[in-house]
CSV table of C-alpha atoms in Angstrom, one decimal:
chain,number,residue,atom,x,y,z
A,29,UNK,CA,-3.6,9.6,6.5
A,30,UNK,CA,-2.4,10.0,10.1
A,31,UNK,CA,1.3,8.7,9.4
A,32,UNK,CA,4.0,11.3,9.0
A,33,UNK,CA,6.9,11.0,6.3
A,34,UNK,CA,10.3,10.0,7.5
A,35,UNK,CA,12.7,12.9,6.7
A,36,UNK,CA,15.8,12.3,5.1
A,37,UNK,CA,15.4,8.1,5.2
A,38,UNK,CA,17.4,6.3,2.7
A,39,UNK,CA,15.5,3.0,1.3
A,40,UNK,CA,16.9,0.8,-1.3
A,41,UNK,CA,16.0,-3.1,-2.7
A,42,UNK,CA,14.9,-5.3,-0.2
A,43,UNK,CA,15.7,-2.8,2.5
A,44,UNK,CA,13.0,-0.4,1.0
A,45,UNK,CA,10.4,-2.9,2.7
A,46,UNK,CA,8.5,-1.9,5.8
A,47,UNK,CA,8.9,1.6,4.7
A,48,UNK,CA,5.2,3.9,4.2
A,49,UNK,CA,6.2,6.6,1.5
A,50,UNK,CA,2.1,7.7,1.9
A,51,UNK,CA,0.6,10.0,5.1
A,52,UNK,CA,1.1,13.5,5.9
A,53,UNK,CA,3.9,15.3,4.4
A,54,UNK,CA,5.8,18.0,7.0
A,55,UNK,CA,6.0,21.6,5.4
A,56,UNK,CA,8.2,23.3,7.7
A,57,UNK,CA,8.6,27.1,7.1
A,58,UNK,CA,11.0,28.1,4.2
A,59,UNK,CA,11.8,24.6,3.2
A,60,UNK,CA,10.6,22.1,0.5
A,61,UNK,CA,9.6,19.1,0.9
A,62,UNK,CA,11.1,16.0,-1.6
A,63,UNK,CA,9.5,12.5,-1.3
A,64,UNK,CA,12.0,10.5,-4.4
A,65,UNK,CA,9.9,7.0,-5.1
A,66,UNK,CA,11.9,5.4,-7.7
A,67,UNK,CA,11.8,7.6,-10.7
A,68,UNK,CA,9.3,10.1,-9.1
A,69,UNK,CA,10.6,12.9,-7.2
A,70,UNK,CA,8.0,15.1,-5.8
A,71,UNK,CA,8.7,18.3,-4.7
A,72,UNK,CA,5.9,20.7,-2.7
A,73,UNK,CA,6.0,23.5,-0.4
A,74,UNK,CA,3.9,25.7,1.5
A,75,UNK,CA,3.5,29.7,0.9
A,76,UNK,CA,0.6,32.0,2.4
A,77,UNK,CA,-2.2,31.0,0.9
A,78,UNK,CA,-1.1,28.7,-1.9
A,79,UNK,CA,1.1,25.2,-1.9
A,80,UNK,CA,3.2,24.9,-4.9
A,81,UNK,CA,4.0,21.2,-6.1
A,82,UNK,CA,6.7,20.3,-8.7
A,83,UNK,CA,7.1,16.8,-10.4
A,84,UNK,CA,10.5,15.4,-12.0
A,85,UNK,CA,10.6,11.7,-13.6
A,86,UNK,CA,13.8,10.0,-14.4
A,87,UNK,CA,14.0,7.3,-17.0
A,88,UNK,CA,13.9,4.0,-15.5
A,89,UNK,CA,10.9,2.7,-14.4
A,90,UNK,CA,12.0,0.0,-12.3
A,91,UNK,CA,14.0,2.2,-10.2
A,92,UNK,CA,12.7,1.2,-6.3
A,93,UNK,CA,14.7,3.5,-4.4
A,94,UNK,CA,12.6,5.6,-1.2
A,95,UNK,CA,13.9,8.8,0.0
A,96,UNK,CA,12.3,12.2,2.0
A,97,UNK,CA,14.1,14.9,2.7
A,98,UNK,CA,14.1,19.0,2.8
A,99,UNK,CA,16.4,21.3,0.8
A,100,UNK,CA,16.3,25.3,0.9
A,101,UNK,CA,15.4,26.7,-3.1
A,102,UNK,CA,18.5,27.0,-3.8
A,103,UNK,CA,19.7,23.3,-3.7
A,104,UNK,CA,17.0,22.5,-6.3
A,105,UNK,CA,17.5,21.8,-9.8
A,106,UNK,CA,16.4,24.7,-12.0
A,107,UNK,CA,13.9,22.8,-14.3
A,108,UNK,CA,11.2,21.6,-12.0
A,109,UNK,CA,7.9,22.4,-13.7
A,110,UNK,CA,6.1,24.0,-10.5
A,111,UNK,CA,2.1,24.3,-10.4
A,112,UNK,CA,0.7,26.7,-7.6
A,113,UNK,CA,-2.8,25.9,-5.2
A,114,UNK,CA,-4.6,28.4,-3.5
A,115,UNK,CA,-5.9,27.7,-0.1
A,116,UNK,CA,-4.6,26.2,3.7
A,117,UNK,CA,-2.9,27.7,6.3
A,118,UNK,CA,1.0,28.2,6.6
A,119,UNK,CA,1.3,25.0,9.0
A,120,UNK,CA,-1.2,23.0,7.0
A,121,UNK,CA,0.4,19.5,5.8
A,122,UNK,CA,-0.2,18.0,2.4
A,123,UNK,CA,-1.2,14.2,2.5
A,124,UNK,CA,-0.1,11.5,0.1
A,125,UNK,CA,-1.6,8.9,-0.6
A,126,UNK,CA,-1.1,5.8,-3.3
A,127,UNK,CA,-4.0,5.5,-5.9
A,128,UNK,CA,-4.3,2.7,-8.8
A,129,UNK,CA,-4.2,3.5,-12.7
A,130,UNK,CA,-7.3,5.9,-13.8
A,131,UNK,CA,-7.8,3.5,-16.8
A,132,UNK,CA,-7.8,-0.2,-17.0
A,133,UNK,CA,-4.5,-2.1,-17.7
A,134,UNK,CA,-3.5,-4.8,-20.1
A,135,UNK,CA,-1.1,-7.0,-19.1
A,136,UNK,CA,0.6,-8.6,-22.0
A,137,UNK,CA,3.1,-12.0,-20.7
A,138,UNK,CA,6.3,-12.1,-21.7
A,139,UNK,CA,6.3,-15.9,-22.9
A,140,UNK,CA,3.1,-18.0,-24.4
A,141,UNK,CA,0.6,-19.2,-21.8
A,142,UNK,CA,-2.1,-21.6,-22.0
A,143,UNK,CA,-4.9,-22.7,-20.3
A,144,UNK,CA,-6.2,-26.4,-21.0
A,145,UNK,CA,-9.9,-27.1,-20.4
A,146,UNK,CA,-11.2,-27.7,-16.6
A,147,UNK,CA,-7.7,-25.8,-15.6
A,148,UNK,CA,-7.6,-23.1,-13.4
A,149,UNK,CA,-4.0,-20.9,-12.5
A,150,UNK,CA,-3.5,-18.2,-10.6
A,151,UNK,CA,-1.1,-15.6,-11.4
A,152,UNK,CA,0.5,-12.9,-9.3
A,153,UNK,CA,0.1,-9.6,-11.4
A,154,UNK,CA,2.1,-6.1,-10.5
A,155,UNK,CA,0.4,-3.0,-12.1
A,156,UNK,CA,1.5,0.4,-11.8
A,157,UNK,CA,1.0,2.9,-9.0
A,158,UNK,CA,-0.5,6.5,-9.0
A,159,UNK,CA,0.2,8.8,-6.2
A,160,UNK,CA,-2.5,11.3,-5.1
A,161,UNK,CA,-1.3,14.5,-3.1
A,162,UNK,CA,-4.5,16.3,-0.6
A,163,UNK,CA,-5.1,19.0,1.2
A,164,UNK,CA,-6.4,17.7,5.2
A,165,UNK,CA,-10.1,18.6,3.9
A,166,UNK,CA,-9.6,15.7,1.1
A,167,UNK,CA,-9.2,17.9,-1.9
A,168,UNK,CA,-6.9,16.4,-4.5
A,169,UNK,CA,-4.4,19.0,-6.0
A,170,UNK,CA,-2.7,16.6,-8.3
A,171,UNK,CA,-3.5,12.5,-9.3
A,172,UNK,CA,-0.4,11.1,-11.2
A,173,UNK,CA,1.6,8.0,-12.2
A,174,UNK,CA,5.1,7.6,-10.9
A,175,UNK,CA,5.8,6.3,-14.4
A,176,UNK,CA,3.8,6.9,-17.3
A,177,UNK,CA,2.8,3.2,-19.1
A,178,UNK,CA,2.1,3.5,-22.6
A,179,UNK,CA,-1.2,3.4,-24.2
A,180,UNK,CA,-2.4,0.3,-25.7
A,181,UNK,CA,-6.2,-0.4,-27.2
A,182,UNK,CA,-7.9,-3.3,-25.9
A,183,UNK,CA,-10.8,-4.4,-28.3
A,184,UNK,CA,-11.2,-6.4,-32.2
A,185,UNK,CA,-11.5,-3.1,-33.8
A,186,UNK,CA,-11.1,1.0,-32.9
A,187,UNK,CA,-15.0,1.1,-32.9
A,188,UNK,CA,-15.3,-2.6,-30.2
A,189,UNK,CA,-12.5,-1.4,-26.9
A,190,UNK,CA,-11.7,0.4,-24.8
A,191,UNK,CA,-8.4,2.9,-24.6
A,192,UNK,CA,-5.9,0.9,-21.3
A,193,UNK,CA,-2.5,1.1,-20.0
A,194,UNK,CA,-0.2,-1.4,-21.0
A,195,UNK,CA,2.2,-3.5,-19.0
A,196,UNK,CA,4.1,-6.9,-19.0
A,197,UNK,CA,4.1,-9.4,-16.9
A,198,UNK,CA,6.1,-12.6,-16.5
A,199,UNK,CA,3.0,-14.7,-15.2
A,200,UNK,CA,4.5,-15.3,-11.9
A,201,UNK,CA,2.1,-18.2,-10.0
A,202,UNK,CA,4.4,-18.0,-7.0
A,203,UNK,CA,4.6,-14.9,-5.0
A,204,UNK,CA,7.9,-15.5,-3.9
A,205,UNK,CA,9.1,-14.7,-7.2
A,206,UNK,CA,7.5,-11.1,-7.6
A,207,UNK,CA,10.1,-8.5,-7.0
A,208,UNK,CA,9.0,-5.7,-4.1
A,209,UNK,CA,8.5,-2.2,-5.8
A,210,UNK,CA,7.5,0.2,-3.5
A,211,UNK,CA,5.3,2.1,-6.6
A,212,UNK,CA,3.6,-1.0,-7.8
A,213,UNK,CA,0.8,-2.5,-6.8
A,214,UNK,CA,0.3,-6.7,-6.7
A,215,UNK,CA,-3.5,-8.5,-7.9
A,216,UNK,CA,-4.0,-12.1,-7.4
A,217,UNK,CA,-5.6,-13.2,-10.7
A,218,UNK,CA,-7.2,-16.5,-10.9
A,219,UNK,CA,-8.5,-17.6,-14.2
A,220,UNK,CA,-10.8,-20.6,-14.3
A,221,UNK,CA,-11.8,-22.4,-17.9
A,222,UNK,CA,-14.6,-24.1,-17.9
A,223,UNK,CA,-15.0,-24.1,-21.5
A,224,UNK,CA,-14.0,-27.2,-24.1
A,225,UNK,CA,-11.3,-25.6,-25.6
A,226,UNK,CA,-7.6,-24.4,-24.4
A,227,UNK,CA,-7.4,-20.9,-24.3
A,228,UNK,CA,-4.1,-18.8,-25.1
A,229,UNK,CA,-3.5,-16.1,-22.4
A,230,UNK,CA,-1.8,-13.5,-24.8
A,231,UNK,CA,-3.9,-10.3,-23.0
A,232,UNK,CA,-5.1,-9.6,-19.2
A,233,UNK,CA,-7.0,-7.0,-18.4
A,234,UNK,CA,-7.5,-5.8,-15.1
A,235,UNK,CA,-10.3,-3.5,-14.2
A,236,UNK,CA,-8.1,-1.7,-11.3
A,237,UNK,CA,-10.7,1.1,-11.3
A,238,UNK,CA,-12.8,-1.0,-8.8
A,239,UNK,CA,-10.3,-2.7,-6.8
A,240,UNK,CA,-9.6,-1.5,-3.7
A,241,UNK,CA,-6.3,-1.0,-2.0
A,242,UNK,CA,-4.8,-2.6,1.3
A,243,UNK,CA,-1.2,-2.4,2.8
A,244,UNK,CA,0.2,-6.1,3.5
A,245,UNK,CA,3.5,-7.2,5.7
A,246,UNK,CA,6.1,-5.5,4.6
A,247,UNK,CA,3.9,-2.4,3.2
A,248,UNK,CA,3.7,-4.0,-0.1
A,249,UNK,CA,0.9,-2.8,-1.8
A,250,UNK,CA,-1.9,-5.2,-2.5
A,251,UNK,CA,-5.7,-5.1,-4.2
A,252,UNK,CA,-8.9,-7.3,-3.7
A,253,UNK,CA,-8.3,-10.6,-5.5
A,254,UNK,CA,-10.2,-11.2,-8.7
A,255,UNK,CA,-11.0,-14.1,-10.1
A,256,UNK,CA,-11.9,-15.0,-14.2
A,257,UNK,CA,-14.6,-17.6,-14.5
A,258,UNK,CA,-14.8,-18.9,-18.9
A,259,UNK,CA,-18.3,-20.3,-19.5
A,260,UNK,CA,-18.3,-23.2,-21.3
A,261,UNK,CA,-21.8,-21.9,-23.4
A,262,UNK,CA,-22.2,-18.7,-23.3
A,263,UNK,CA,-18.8,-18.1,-24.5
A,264,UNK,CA,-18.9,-15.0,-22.0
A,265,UNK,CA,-16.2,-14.1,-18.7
A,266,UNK,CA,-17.7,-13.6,-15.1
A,267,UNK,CA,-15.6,-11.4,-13.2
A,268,UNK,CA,-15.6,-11.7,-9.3
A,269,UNK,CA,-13.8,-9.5,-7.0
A,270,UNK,CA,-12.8,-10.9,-3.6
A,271,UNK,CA,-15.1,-9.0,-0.6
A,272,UNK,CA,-11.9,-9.9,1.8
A,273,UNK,CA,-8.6,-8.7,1.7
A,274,UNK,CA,-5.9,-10.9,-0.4
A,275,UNK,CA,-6.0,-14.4,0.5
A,276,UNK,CA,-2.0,-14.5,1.1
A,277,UNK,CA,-2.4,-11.5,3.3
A,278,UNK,CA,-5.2,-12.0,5.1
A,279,UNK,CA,-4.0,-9.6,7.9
A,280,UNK,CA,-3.6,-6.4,5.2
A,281,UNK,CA,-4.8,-3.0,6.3
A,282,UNK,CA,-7.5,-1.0,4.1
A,283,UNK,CA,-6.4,1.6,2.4
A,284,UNK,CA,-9.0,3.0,0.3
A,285,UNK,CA,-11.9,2.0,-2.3
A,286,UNK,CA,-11.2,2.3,-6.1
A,287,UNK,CA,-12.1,5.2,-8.4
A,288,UNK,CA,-15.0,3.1,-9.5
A,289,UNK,CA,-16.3,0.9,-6.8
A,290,UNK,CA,-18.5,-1.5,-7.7
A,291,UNK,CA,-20.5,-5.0,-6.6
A,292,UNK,CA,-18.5,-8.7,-6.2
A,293,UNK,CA,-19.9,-10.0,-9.8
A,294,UNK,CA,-19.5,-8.4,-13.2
A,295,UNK,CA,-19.8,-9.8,-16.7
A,296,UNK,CA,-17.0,-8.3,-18.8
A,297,UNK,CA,-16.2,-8.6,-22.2
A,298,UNK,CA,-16.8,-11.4,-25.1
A,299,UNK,CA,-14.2,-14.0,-24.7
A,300,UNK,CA,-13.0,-13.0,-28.0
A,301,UNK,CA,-12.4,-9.6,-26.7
A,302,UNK,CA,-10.5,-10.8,-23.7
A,303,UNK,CA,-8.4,-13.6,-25.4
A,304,UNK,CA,-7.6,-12.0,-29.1
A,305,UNK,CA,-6.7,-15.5,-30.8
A,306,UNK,CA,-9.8,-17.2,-30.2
């Protein structure tokens, strides 16, 4: 968290790459702070004894536009919804810091995809981002999406599932084809069937809870790669979550653990569960 914001730096499309929107944010004295990440637009300052923090959302989610700057409170629009913190000094900063979704999410492709027997594909998944704001002793005053994703239920029935986010996805298998968003987050998803029978991919679920976060070239934001072995008996999906950091960005920086850390192997739901059709 030792990187500072850059004040008042305009970052746009491609040219939004290389750009860190996360580390300390600068409080000066009778000014407030804006960090603007796509539809986000953060707002916090610093009183005696108290931070205040504001949050305003505009509508379009795939908005990738970067920008920090100051204004005086009178340059602010008169609807931001402020929330007030006790605690810190006048000169302490507030840290920012990217987070991934507080609830699994589903991942629903765009077009049909199926998986013959024996085949394995790997697909290139973006998911979205949560931003958390700290105080310098670690405590979290707010934990929030940039963008809200709707609800979805992932399960055969209300009382088999689990409440998730929902997302699309085109599928990409080639990197080169994900669009940078400074406010999304990319998993490499292998799924591997050894069963008998093609399998539709209609639903993926990713547990992002216990993937961890790393920074790659160009500060896109990565997670551990997982991988999705099908048993061919037991009818069952072994999860594994890569120890390393992404395979096609080997050199990646660690950012920080998930919500929910947990060991390389898990078995996740019924096949059934995971792949609705079957």
């Amino acid at each position: 968290m030792a990187d500072s914001l850059n004040d008042s730096k305009t970052m746009s499309g491609e040219s939004a790459e290389g750009v860190r929107w996360w580390g300390s944010s600068p409080l000066p004295e009778g000014k407030i702070h804006c960090l603007s990440l796509g539809p986000l637009n953060l707002y916090s300052e610093k009183l005696e004894n108290e931070w205040r923090i504001g949050l305003l959302r505009g509508t379009d989610p795939l908005e990738s536009a970067v920008t920090t700057a100051h204004f005086s409170a009178g340059d602010l629009p008169a609807n931001i919804p402020w929330e007030r913190f006790a605690g810190g000094q006048l000169d302490s900063p507030l840290f920012i810091s990217p987070a991934l979704a507080d609830r699994p999410v589903v991942s629903r492709p765009t077009n049909a995809y199926y998986l013959p027997s024996t085949e394995s594909v790997t697909f290139f998944i973006g998911t979205p981002v949560w931003v958390k704001v700290m105080t310098a002793k670690g405590n979290v005053l707010k934990d929030f999406p940039v963008f809200r994703p709707s609800d979805t239920w992932f399960g055969p029935t209300t009382d088999q599932g689990q409440l998730c986010y929902a997302s699309r996805t085109f599928c990409n298998v080639d990197l080169a084809s994900v669009p940078y968003r400074p406010h999304r987050a990319v998993t490499s998803v292998t799924i591997k069937n050894k069963s008998p029978e093609t399998i539709p991919i209609e639903k993926i679920k990713l547990p992002v809870g216990n993937l961890s976060l790393y920074i790659g070239p160009g500060n896109r934001i990565w997670t551990q790669d997982i991988t999705y072995e099908i048993v061919e008996k037991e009818r069952v999906i072994q999860l594994r979550l890569s120890d390393n950091p992404p395979a096609l960005a080997p050199d990646s920086e660690f950012l920080s653990k998930g919500r929910e850390p947990s060991g390389g192997n898990l078995l996740v739901q019924a096949i059934s569960y995971f792949f609705p059709e079957m």
